Amino acid sequence: MSTTVAAPEVVHEQTRHALAGTVLLGGGLAFVVFGLLFIADGRTTTFRLDQTVEDSWTLPTLGIVSTLGVVTALLGAVLLGRPLSSRVHAVLVGAGVVALVITALAWVVTPGVGFPVEFVLASTLFLALPFIFGALSGVVCERSGVINLGIEGQFLAGAFTAVLFSSIAHNPYVGILAAILSGMLSTLLLAWLATRFEVNQLVTGVILNLLALGLTGFLFERLMRMDHSLNRPSTVPRIGEFLHDIGLGFLTDIPILGPVLFDQSLFVYVALACVFGLSYLLFHTRWGLRTRAVGEHPAAADAAGIDVNRLRFWNVTFAGALSGFGGAFFTIANNVAFSKNMTAALGFVALAVMIVGRWNPVGALLAALLFGFSSALERFLNTMPGNPIPTEFLGMLPYVVTLVVVAGFIGKAVAPAADGIPYRPGDK
């Protein structure tokens, strides 16, 4: 009699399906039960359009919670009941998470206040920007075989230089250019040490973060504290203003789509262009093929005539331009002055976004939108009258989302095979 042993990958997939199914089933049933026990009869929840037209929908809170709770529980039961492909699993989990989020919002939103749909969706895309740029920087580096743990430091360097040079030149575009160059200089050191001296890339990344934190803090005290005119950034205009100037202002008045797509900062359009441009370059060009080759099997790439370390060096340096541009988000895009450690560890969240997106630019965009939504939700709830959730817990929301998604919902994320491994020409 023979015994069939499941492969570790199959066991992992089954465990992941069971975990997601259990969470959705338990969460949906919990909302139904507690909703029936604690939601008062006659309570309503309002969802409103707040930037284009004055329109709203007021629905019974218990009806929303009960209906979506049952839908979520059914999705969980499907995940528990039968084997599913990864794509179907992702769709069902995504639908379940959306249902849970809407259910929670219907309960939490103060009656009579209304949930501002357009504000939250537009803020989601805007607040996802640092995660998008940081994750794209990580994608380029790790697809090349180099771990870039220094994104946090590159954010800080970009934020500081953007403010400094923007204030000196009274021009935000000069500040953006300075942020890009500072990001490239930050990763230039990582690229040099990783390819020339084969240093531990994780340790190097941590050291570069500490260096950026100390250097920007020192220069802030010595320059900006002494002369406040060096910490007064200008910002780029919103695209909506340009559309009005050329007679296309009606685009900004389209419900939902107007605020989300046609009245955003320049940074949003650069981010989207980088996502789809990098996706095309990685998977449809010779450069992309070579980059993936040196990240997966550098010895084979070397045998094919590719200078592995040279390609890694320039790719990592280029990646620094993305994270440096992302650093300008914290100051130029938001029109705020620089302050010490203002990036608040979001560079590390960007690394989590890269992993959730499975080292794919489009996947990173979708993951960044998830974290951007959690940040937008935090901002709304912090200002909502009668908010029942303590501010301290709301501040934890983006990081809690990071832990939950990375630990339980994305499955086994496999990094490029040669990621973080130095290469010596001639190695096998």
Coordinates of C-alpha atoms in Angstrom, one line a residue:
M1 CA 0.0 0.0 0.0
S2 CA 1.4 3.4 -1.0
T3 CA 1.1 6.6 0.9
T4 CA 0.9 9.9 -0.9
V5 CA 2.6 12.8 0.8
A6 CA 1.6 16.3 -0.1
A7 CA 4.3 18.6 -1.3
P8 CA 5.2 21.5 1.1
E9 CA 3.8 24.0 -1.3
V10 CA 0.5 22.3 -1.4
V11 CA 0.3 22.0 2.3
H12 CA 1.1 25.7 2.6
E13 CA -1.6 26.7 0.1
Q14 CA -4.1 24.5 2.0
T15 CA -3.1 26.2 5.3
R16 CA -3.4 29.6 3.7
H17 CA -6.9 28.9 2.4
A18 CA -7.9 27.5 5.8
L19 CA -6.6 30.6 7.6
A20 CA -8.3 33.1 5.3
G21 CA -11.5 31.1 5.3
T22 CA -11.6 30.9 9.1
V23 CA -10.9 34.6 9.4
L24 CA -13.7 35.5 7.0
L25 CA -16.2 33.0 8.3
G26 CA -15.5 34.0 11.9
G27 CA -15.4 37.7 11.2
G28 CA -18.7 37.6 9.2
L29 CA -20.6 35.6 11.8
A30 CA -19.2 37.8 14.6
F31 CA -20.5 41.0 12.9
V32 CA -23.9 39.4 12.4
V33 CA -24.2 38.2 16.0
F34 CA -22.9 41.4 17.7
G35 CA -24.8 43.6 15.2
L36 CA -28.1 41.9 16.3
L37 CA -27.2 42.3 19.9
F38 CA -25.8 45.9 20.0
I39 CA -27.0 47.9 17.0
A40 CA -30.0 49.9 18.0
D41 CA -33.2 49.7 15.9
G42 CA -33.5 52.7 13.6
R43 CA -29.8 53.5 13.5
T44 CA -28.7 54.5 10.0
T45 CA -25.3 55.0 8.2
T46 CA -24.8 57.6 5.5
F47 CA -22.4 57.4 2.6
R48 CA -22.0 60.7 0.7
L49 CA -20.3 62.3 -2.2
D50 CA -18.5 65.2 -0.7
Q51 CA -16.4 66.9 -3.4
T52 CA -18.3 66.9 -6.7
V53 CA -22.1 66.8 -6.0
E54 CA -24.1 66.9 -2.8
D55 CA -25.5 63.5 -2.8
S56 CA -25.8 60.8 -0.2
W57 CA -27.3 57.4 0.6
T58 CA -28.7 56.6 4.0
L59 CA -29.2 52.9 4.8
P60 CA -30.1 51.0 8.0
T61 CA -26.9 50.1 9.8
L62 CA -28.2 46.7 11.0
G63 CA -29.2 45.8 7.4
I64 CA -25.7 46.6 6.1
V65 CA -23.9 44.8 8.9
S66 CA -26.2 41.7 8.7
T67 CA -26.1 41.4 4.9
L68 CA -22.4 41.9 4.4
G69 CA -21.6 39.8 7.4
V70 CA -23.5 36.9 5.9
V71 CA -21.8 37.5 2.5
T72 CA -18.4 37.5 4.2
A73 CA -19.2 34.3 6.1
L74 CA -20.3 32.5 2.9
L75 CA -17.0 33.5 1.2
G76 CA -15.1 32.1 4.1
A77 CA -17.1 28.9 3.9
V78 CA -16.2 28.6 0.2
L79 CA -12.5 29.0 1.0
L80 CA -12.8 26.3 3.7
G81 CA -14.9 23.9 1.6
R82 CA -12.9 23.2 -1.6
P83 CA -9.4 23.6 -3.1
L84 CA -9.1 26.8 -5.2
S85 CA -6.6 28.2 -7.6
S86 CA -4.4 31.1 -6.3
R87 CA -6.3 33.6 -8.5
V88 CA -9.7 32.5 -7.3
H89 CA -8.5 32.5 -3.8
A90 CA -7.2 36.1 -4.2
V91 CA -10.5 37.3 -5.6
L92 CA -12.6 35.7 -2.9
V93 CA -10.3 37.0 -0.1
G94 CA -10.3 40.4 -1.7
A95 CA -14.1 40.5 -1.8
G96 CA -14.3 39.3 1.7
V97 CA -11.9 41.9 3.0
V98 CA -13.9 44.7 1.2
A99 CA -17.1 43.4 2.7
L100 CA -15.6 43.3 6.2
V101 CA -14.2 46.9 5.8
I102 CA -17.6 48.3 4.6
T103 CA -19.3 46.4 7.4
A104 CA -17.0 47.9 10.0
L105 CA -17.3 51.4 8.6
A106 CA -21.1 51.1 8.6
W107 CA -20.9 50.4 12.3
V108 CA -18.2 52.9 13.3
V109 CA -19.3 56.0 11.3
T110 CA -21.2 58.3 13.6
P111 CA -24.9 58.5 12.6
G112 CA -25.7 61.8 10.8
V113 CA -22.0 62.4 9.9
G114 CA -21.7 60.4 6.7
F115 CA -18.7 58.6 5.2
P116 CA -17.0 60.9 2.6
V117 CA -16.5 58.4 -0.2
E118 CA -14.7 60.8 -2.6
F119 CA -12.4 62.2 0.1
V120 CA -11.3 58.8 1.3
L121 CA -10.8 57.4 -2.2
A122 CA -8.8 60.4 -3.5
S123 CA -6.7 60.4 -0.3
T124 CA -6.1 56.6 -0.7
L125 CA -4.3 57.2 -4.0
F126 CA -2.4 60.2 -2.7
L127 CA -1.3 58.6 0.6
A128 CA -0.3 55.4 -1.3
L129 CA 2.5 57.4 -3.0
P130 CA 5.4 56.8 -0.6
F131 CA 4.6 53.1 -0.6
I132 CA 4.4 53.0 -4.4
F133 CA 7.8 54.7 -4.9
G134 CA 9.5 52.8 -2.1
A135 CA 8.1 49.5 -3.3
L136 CA 9.2 50.1 -6.9
S137 CA 12.7 51.0 -5.7
G138 CA 12.7 47.7 -3.8
V139 CA 11.4 45.8 -6.8
V140 CA 14.2 47.1 -9.1
C141 CA 16.9 46.3 -6.5
E142 CA 15.7 42.8 -5.5
R143 CA 14.9 41.8 -9.1
S144 CA 18.6 42.6 -9.6
G145 CA 19.7 40.5 -6.6
V146 CA 20.4 43.3 -4.1
I147 CA 18.3 43.9 -0.9
N148 CA 17.6 47.5 -0.4
L149 CA 16.9 47.9 3.3
G150 CA 17.8 51.6 3.1
I151 CA 14.6 52.9 1.6
E152 CA 13.7 54.6 4.9
G153 CA 17.0 56.5 4.7
Q154 CA 16.5 57.4 1.1
F155 CA 13.0 58.8 2.0
L156 CA 14.6 61.0 4.6
A157 CA 17.3 62.2 2.3
G158 CA 14.8 63.0 -0.4
A159 CA 12.5 64.8 2.0
F160 CA 15.3 66.9 3.4
T161 CA 17.0 67.9 0.1
A162 CA 13.6 68.6 -1.5
V163 CA 12.7 71.2 1.1
L164 CA 16.2 72.7 1.2
F165 CA 16.7 73.3 -2.5
S166 CA 13.0 74.1 -3.1
S167 CA 13.3 76.8 -0.4
I168 CA 16.6 78.2 -1.9
A169 CA 15.3 78.3 -5.5
H170 CA 11.7 79.0 -4.7
N171 CA 10.9 76.3 -7.2
P172 CA 9.4 72.9 -6.3
Y173 CA 10.8 71.2 -9.4
V174 CA 14.3 72.1 -8.3
G175 CA 13.5 70.4 -4.9
I176 CA 12.2 67.3 -6.7
L177 CA 15.4 67.1 -8.8
A178 CA 17.5 67.4 -5.7
A179 CA 15.5 64.6 -4.0
I180 CA 16.0 62.3 -6.9
L181 CA 19.8 63.0 -6.9
S182 CA 20.0 62.5 -3.1
G183 CA 18.2 59.2 -3.4
M184 CA 20.6 58.1 -6.1
L185 CA 23.6 59.1 -4.0
S186 CA 22.2 57.1 -1.1
T187 CA 21.9 54.0 -3.1
L188 CA 25.1 54.6 -4.9
L189 CA 26.9 53.7 -1.7
L190 CA 24.8 50.6 -1.2
A191 CA 25.4 49.5 -4.8
W192 CA 29.2 50.1 -4.5
L193 CA 29.6 48.2 -1.3
A194 CA 27.3 45.3 -2.4
T195 CA 29.0 44.8 -5.8
R196 CA 32.6 45.8 -5.1
F197 CA 33.2 44.6 -1.6
E198 CA 30.4 42.0 -1.2
V199 CA 29.3 43.3 2.2
N200 CA 26.2 42.1 4.0
Q201 CA 23.4 44.0 2.4
L202 CA 21.0 43.9 5.3
V203 CA 23.6 45.4 7.7
T204 CA 24.6 48.0 5.1
G205 CA 20.9 49.0 4.6
V206 CA 20.5 49.5 8.4
I207 CA 23.6 51.6 8.6
L208 CA 22.6 53.8 5.7
N209 CA 19.2 54.4 7.4
L210 CA 21.0 55.4 10.6
L211 CA 23.4 57.6 8.6
A212 CA 20.5 59.4 6.9
L213 CA 18.7 59.9 10.2
G214 CA 21.7 61.4 11.9
L215 CA 22.8 63.5 8.9
T216 CA 19.4 65.0 8.2
G217 CA 18.9 65.6 11.9
F218 CA 22.3 67.4 12.2
L219 CA 21.7 69.5 9.1
F220 CA 18.2 70.3 10.2
E221 CA 19.6 71.7 13.5
R222 CA 22.5 73.5 11.8
L223 CA 20.7 75.0 8.8
M224 CA 17.0 75.0 9.1
R225 CA 16.8 75.9 12.8
M226 CA 19.2 78.8 12.2
D227 CA 17.4 80.0 9.1
H228 CA 13.7 79.3 8.8
S229 CA 13.7 80.5 5.2
L230 CA 15.5 77.2 4.3
N231 CA 12.5 75.2 5.5
R232 CA 9.7 76.8 3.5
P233 CA 8.9 74.5 0.6
S234 CA 6.8 75.3 -2.3
T235 CA 4.5 72.7 -3.9
V236 CA 3.5 71.6 -7.3
P237 CA 0.0 72.6 -8.5
R238 CA -2.8 70.1 -8.8
I239 CA -3.6 68.8 -12.3
G240 CA -7.2 70.0 -11.9
E241 CA -5.9 73.6 -12.1
F242 CA -4.2 72.8 -15.4
L243 CA -7.4 71.1 -16.8
H244 CA -9.5 74.2 -15.9
D245 CA -7.0 76.4 -17.8
I246 CA -7.3 74.4 -21.0
G247 CA -11.1 74.0 -20.8
L248 CA -11.3 70.5 -19.5
G249 CA -12.3 71.4 -16.0
F250 CA -15.5 69.4 -16.3
L251 CA -13.4 66.2 -15.8
T252 CA -12.8 67.2 -12.2
D253 CA -16.6 67.4 -11.6
I254 CA -17.3 63.7 -12.6
P255 CA -18.6 62.0 -9.4
I256 CA -15.9 59.8 -7.8
L257 CA -13.6 59.7 -10.9
G258 CA -13.1 63.4 -10.9
P259 CA -11.4 63.8 -7.5
V260 CA -9.7 60.4 -7.7
L261 CA -8.2 60.6 -11.2
F262 CA -8.4 64.2 -12.5
D263 CA -7.7 66.4 -9.5
Q264 CA -4.5 64.9 -8.0
S265 CA -0.9 66.0 -7.5
L266 CA 1.7 65.6 -10.2
F267 CA 3.2 62.9 -7.9
V268 CA 0.2 60.6 -8.5
Y269 CA 0.6 60.6 -12.3
V270 CA 4.4 60.1 -12.1
A271 CA 3.8 57.2 -9.7
L272 CA 1.3 55.5 -12.1
A273 CA 3.6 56.1 -15.1
C274 CA 6.5 54.5 -13.1
V275 CA 4.3 51.5 -12.2
F276 CA 3.2 50.7 -15.7
G277 CA 6.4 51.8 -17.3
L278 CA 8.6 49.7 -15.0
S279 CA 6.2 46.7 -15.5
Y280 CA 6.7 46.9 -19.3
L281 CA 10.5 47.3 -18.9
L282 CA 10.8 44.4 -16.6
F283 CA 8.8 41.9 -18.6
H284 CA 9.0 43.0 -22.2
T285 CA 12.5 44.4 -22.8
R286 CA 16.0 43.1 -23.0
W287 CA 17.0 45.2 -19.9
G288 CA 14.2 43.5 -18.0
L289 CA 15.2 40.0 -19.1
R290 CA 18.8 40.7 -18.1
T291 CA 17.7 42.2 -14.7
R292 CA 15.6 39.2 -13.9
A293 CA 18.4 36.9 -15.0
V294 CA 21.0 38.4 -12.6
G295 CA 18.5 38.3 -9.8
E296 CA 17.5 34.6 -10.4
H297 CA 20.7 33.0 -11.8
P298 CA 23.6 35.3 -12.0
A299 CA 26.0 32.5 -13.1
A300 CA 23.9 31.8 -16.1
A301 CA 23.6 35.5 -16.9
D302 CA 27.4 35.8 -16.6
A303 CA 27.9 32.8 -19.0
A304 CA 25.6 34.6 -21.5
G305 CA 27.9 37.6 -21.5
I306 CA 26.1 39.9 -19.0
D307 CA 28.3 41.9 -16.6
V308 CA 26.3 40.9 -13.5
N309 CA 27.8 43.4 -11.0
R310 CA 27.8 46.3 -13.4
L311 CA 24.1 45.8 -14.1
R312 CA 23.3 45.4 -10.4
F313 CA 25.3 48.6 -9.7
W314 CA 23.4 50.8 -12.1
N315 CA 20.0 49.2 -11.4
V316 CA 20.4 49.9 -7.6
T317 CA 21.5 53.4 -8.4
F318 CA 18.5 54.0 -10.6
A319 CA 16.2 52.5 -7.9
G320 CA 17.5 55.3 -5.6
A321 CA 15.9 57.9 -7.9
L322 CA 12.5 56.3 -7.2
S323 CA 12.9 56.2 -3.5
G324 CA 14.4 59.8 -3.5
F325 CA 11.4 61.0 -5.5
G326 CA 9.2 59.2 -2.9
G327 CA 10.9 61.2 -0.2
A328 CA 9.8 64.4 -1.8
F329 CA 6.2 63.3 -1.2
F330 CA 6.6 64.0 2.6
T331 CA 7.5 67.6 2.0
I332 CA 6.9 69.0 -1.5
A333 CA 3.7 67.0 -2.3
N334 CA 2.2 67.8 1.1
N335 CA 3.6 71.4 1.2
V336 CA 4.9 70.9 4.8
A337 CA 8.2 71.8 6.4
F338 CA 10.9 69.1 7.1
S339 CA 11.1 67.7 10.6
K340 CA 13.3 65.0 12.2
N341 CA 12.4 61.4 11.3
M342 CA 9.2 62.6 9.6
T343 CA 9.1 59.5 7.4
A344 CA 8.0 57.5 10.5
A345 CA 9.3 54.1 9.3
L346 CA 7.2 54.1 6.2
G347 CA 10.2 53.0 4.2
F348 CA 9.9 49.6 6.0
V349 CA 6.2 49.5 5.2
A350 CA 7.2 50.0 1.6
L351 CA 9.3 46.9 1.8
A352 CA 6.2 45.0 3.1
V353 CA 4.2 46.5 0.2
M354 CA 6.9 45.1 -2.2
I355 CA 6.5 41.6 -0.7
V356 CA 2.7 41.7 -0.7
G357 CA 3.0 42.7 -4.4
R358 CA 5.3 39.7 -5.0
W359 CA 8.1 41.8 -6.5
N360 CA 5.8 42.9 -9.3
P361 CA 5.2 46.7 -10.0
V362 CA 1.4 46.3 -10.6
G363 CA 1.1 44.1 -7.5
A364 CA 3.0 46.7 -5.5
L365 CA 0.5 49.3 -6.7
L366 CA -2.4 47.3 -5.5
A367 CA -0.8 46.6 -2.2
A368 CA 0.1 50.2 -1.8
L369 CA -3.5 51.2 -2.4
L370 CA -4.4 48.9 0.5
F371 CA -2.1 50.7 2.9
G372 CA -3.0 54.1 1.5
F373 CA -6.7 53.3 2.2
S374 CA -5.8 52.4 5.8
S375 CA -4.0 55.8 6.2
A376 CA -6.9 57.7 4.6
L377 CA -9.3 55.9 6.9
E378 CA -7.2 56.8 9.9
R379 CA -7.3 60.5 8.9
F380 CA -11.1 60.5 8.5
L381 CA -11.8 58.7 11.7
N382 CA -9.4 61.0 13.7
T383 CA -11.5 64.0 12.7
M384 CA -14.9 62.4 12.8
P385 CA -17.2 63.8 15.6
G386 CA -18.0 61.1 18.1
N387 CA -15.2 58.8 17.0
P388 CA -15.4 55.7 19.3
I389 CA -11.8 54.5 18.5
P390 CA -8.9 56.0 20.5
T391 CA -6.5 58.0 18.4
E392 CA -3.5 55.8 19.5
F393 CA -5.1 52.8 18.0
L394 CA -5.9 54.6 14.8
G395 CA -2.2 55.5 14.5
M396 CA -1.4 51.8 14.6
L397 CA -3.8 51.0 11.8
P398 CA -1.4 51.0 8.8
Y399 CA 1.1 48.9 10.7
V400 CA -1.5 46.4 11.9
V401 CA -2.7 46.0 8.3
T402 CA 0.9 45.3 7.3
L403 CA 1.3 42.5 9.8
V404 CA -2.1 40.9 9.1
V405 CA -1.7 41.0 5.3
V406 CA 2.0 39.8 5.3
A407 CA 1.3 37.1 7.9
G408 CA -1.9 35.6 6.8
F409 CA -3.2 36.5 3.4
I410 CA -0.5 36.7 0.7
G411 CA 0.6 33.2 0.9
K412 CA 4.2 32.1 0.3
A413 CA 6.1 35.0 -1.2
V414 CA 9.2 33.8 -3.0
A415 CA 11.9 36.3 -3.5
P416 CA 14.3 36.2 -6.5
A417 CA 16.6 33.2 -6.0
A418 CA 19.9 35.3 -5.8
D419 CA 18.4 38.1 -3.7
G420 CA 21.0 39.4 -1.3
I421 CA 23.8 37.0 -2.5
P422 CA 27.0 38.7 -3.7
Y423 CA 28.3 37.4 -7.0
R424 CA 31.9 36.9 -8.0
P425 CA 32.6 36.5 -11.7
G426 CA 33.1 32.8 -12.5
D427 CA 31.0 31.5 -9.6
K428 CA 28.6 28.7 -10.3

